[in-house]
XYZ file of C-alpha atoms in Angstrom:
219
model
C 0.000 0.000 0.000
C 1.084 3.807 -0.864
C 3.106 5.450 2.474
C 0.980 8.405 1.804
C -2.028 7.085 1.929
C -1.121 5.006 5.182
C 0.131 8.061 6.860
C -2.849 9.974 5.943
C -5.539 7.139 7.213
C -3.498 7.457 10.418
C -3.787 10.877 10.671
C -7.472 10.155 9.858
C -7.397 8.101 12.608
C -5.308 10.182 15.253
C -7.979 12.906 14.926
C -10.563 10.643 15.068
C -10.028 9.660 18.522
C -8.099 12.360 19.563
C -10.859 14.705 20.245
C -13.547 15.067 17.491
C -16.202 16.306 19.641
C -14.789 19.844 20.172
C -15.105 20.276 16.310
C -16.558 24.160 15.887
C -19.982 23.496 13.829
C -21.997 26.646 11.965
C -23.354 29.378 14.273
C -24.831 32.040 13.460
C -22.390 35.209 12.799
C -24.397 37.303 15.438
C -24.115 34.992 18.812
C -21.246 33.864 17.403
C -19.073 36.194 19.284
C -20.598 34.743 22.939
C -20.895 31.307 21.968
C -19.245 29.155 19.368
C -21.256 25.858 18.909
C -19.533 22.458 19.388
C -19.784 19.323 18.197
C -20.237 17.176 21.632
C -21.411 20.231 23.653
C -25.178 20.564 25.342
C -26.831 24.399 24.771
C -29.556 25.438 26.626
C -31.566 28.484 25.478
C -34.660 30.020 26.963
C -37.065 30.960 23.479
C -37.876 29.639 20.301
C -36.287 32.255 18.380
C -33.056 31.567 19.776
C -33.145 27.773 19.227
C -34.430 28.100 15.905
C -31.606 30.706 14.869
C -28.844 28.458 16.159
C -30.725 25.458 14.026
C -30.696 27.559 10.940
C -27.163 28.608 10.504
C -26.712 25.091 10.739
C -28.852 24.135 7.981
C -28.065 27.268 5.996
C -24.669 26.104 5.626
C -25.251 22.311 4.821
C -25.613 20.699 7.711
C -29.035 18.059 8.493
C -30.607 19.311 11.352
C -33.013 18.375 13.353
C -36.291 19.408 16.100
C -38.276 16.853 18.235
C -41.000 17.469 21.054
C -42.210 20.346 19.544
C -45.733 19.461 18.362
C -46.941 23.003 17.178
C -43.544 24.415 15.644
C -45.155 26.436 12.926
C -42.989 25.823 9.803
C -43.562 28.701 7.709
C -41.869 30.892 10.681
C -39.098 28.647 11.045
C -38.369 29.203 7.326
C -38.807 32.745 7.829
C -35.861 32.553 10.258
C -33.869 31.062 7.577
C -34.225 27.152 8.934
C -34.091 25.233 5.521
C -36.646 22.716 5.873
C -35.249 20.536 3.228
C -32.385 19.527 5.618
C -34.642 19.168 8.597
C -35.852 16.161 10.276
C -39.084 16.808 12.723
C -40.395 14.305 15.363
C -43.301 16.832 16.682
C -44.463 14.379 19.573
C -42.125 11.215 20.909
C -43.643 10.880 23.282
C -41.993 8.414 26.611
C -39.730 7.558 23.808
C -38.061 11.238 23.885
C -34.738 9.910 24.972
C -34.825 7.203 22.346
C -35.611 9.362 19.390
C -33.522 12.014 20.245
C -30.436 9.548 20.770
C -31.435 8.148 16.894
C -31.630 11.807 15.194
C -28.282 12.628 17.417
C -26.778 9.488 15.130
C -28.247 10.925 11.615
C -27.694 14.680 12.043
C -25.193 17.182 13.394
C -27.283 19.291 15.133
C -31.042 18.287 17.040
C -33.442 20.703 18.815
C -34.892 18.808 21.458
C -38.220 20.454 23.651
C -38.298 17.853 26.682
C -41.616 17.578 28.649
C -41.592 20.177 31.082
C -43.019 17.715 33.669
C -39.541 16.261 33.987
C -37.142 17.832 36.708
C -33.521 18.013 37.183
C -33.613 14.708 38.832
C -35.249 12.784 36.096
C -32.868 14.353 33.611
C -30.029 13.586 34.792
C -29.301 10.053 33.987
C -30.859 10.622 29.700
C -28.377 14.083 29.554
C -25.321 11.663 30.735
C -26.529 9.236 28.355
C -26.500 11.654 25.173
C -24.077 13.894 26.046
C -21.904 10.444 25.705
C -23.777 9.993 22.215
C -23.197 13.239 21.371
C -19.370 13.136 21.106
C -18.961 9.817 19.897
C -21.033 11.202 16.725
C -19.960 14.717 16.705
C -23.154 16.223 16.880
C -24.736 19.071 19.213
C -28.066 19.175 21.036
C -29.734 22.830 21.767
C -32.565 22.247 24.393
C -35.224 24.342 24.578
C -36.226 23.907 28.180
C -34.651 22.815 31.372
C -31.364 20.738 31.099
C -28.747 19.191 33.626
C -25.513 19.225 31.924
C -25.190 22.255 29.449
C -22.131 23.831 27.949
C -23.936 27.064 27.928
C -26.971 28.788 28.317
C -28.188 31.437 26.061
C -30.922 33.413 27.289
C -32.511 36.638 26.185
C -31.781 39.228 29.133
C -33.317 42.017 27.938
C -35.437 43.944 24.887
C -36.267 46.967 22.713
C -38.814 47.748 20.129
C -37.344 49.881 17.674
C -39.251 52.120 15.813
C -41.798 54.694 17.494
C -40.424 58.648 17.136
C -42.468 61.272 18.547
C -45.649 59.567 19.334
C -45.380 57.689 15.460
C -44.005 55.227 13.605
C -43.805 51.363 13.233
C -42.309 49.081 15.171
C -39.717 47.503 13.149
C -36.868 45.988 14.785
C -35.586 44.763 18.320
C -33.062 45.413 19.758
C -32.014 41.904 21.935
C -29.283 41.592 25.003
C -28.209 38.052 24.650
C -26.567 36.623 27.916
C -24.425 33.945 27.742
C -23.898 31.597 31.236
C -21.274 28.893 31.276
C -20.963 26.765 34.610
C -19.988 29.094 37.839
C -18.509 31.883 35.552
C -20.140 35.439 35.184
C -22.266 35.688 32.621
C -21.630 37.011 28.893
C -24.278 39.973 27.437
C -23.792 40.786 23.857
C -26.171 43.119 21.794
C -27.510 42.125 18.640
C -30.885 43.537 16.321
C -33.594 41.098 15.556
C -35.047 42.814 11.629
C -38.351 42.000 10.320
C -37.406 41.786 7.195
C -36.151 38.376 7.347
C -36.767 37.570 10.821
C -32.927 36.992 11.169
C -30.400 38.142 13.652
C -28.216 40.713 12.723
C -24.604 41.990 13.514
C -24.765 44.103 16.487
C -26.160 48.135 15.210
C -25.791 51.160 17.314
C -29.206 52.490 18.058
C -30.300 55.676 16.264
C -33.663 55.529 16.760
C -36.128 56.034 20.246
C -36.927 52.918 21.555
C -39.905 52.031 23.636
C -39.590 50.959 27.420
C -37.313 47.704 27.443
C -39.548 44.300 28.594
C -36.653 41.649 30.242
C -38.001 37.844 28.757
């Protein structure tokens, strides 16, 4: 057999088991700069919008994604925040099988969306995060939960808003204005600014304000 090709299947192999779950996967160029996805790595976050953003970078750049326990995700505003459902796998309701399905979709995509029942506690979590979290480096992938979770590499949370687009007493409402805050384990937390457009429905870079903005809502 050719050296080259021996050393290279090595090398193939070195990085293989050397560490392939801290592989960066696509996130989106706005959080980005608080919180770099991983493949192997748990991310909490506390709305749709910021699950579905982190799912559609993903997708937007070629990678199979994937959502489950979320029975009423409405599709035609998940495409509006740029989640390519061609490349998108959705189990709406598993049901008592949630640890089982989501363990399956963590072995055929890169990155899953899981929404577990918010009956379960801490305690009951436990054991099925240890389980995938195992899962999820052995296959390189990445689970965002929307929801309580156990054992996350982050949490991404939206600490604060701003409506952007009342003057004197007029105008339309046309963008917000979001403080992301990023927690990891015991260490402060992160806050980066970003603007949520209508136009798209898509995160964008970080804008200094021009414009009034009504009375900031935390959520």
């Amino acid at each position: 057999m050719d050296t080259a090709l021996i050393d290279q299947l090595r090398q193939r192999i070195a990085s293989m088991e050397s560490a392939p779950a801290r592989l960066p996967l696509p996130t989106h160029p706005a959080l980005a700069p608080v919180v770099q996805l991983r493949a192997g790595g748990s991310y909490g976050v506390d709305s749709a919008s910021l699950g579905l953003a982190l799912l559609a970078e993903a997708s937007r750049q070629g990678e199979w994604v994937a959502v489950a326990g979320w029975p009423d995700l409405g599709m035609e505003a998940a495409a509006a925040l740029g989640l390519d459902l061609a490349r998108t796998v959705w189990v709406p309701d598993p049901g008592e099988h949630w640890l089982e399905v989501t363990a399956a979709l963590v072995d055929a995509v890169r990155l899953v969306l899981l929404r577990p029942d918010p009956g379960l506690d801490a305690s009951r979590l436990a054991r099925p995060a240890a389980q995938l979290e195992a899962r999820l480096r052995k296959r390189s992938a990445a689970l965002v939960v929307w929801g309580e979770w156990p054992r996350c590499e982050a949490r991404i949370s939206i600490a604060r808003r701003r409506w952007q687009g009342l003057g004197q007493g007029h105008g339309v409402l046309h963008d917000r204005r979001l403080r992301i805050e990023v927690v990891r384990g015991a260490a402060p937390a992160v806050t980066h600014d970003v603007v949520w457009g209508p136009q798209d429905l898509r995160i964008a870079d970080p804008v200094r304000v021009q414009r009034p903005w009504l009375q900031e809502a935390a959520g």
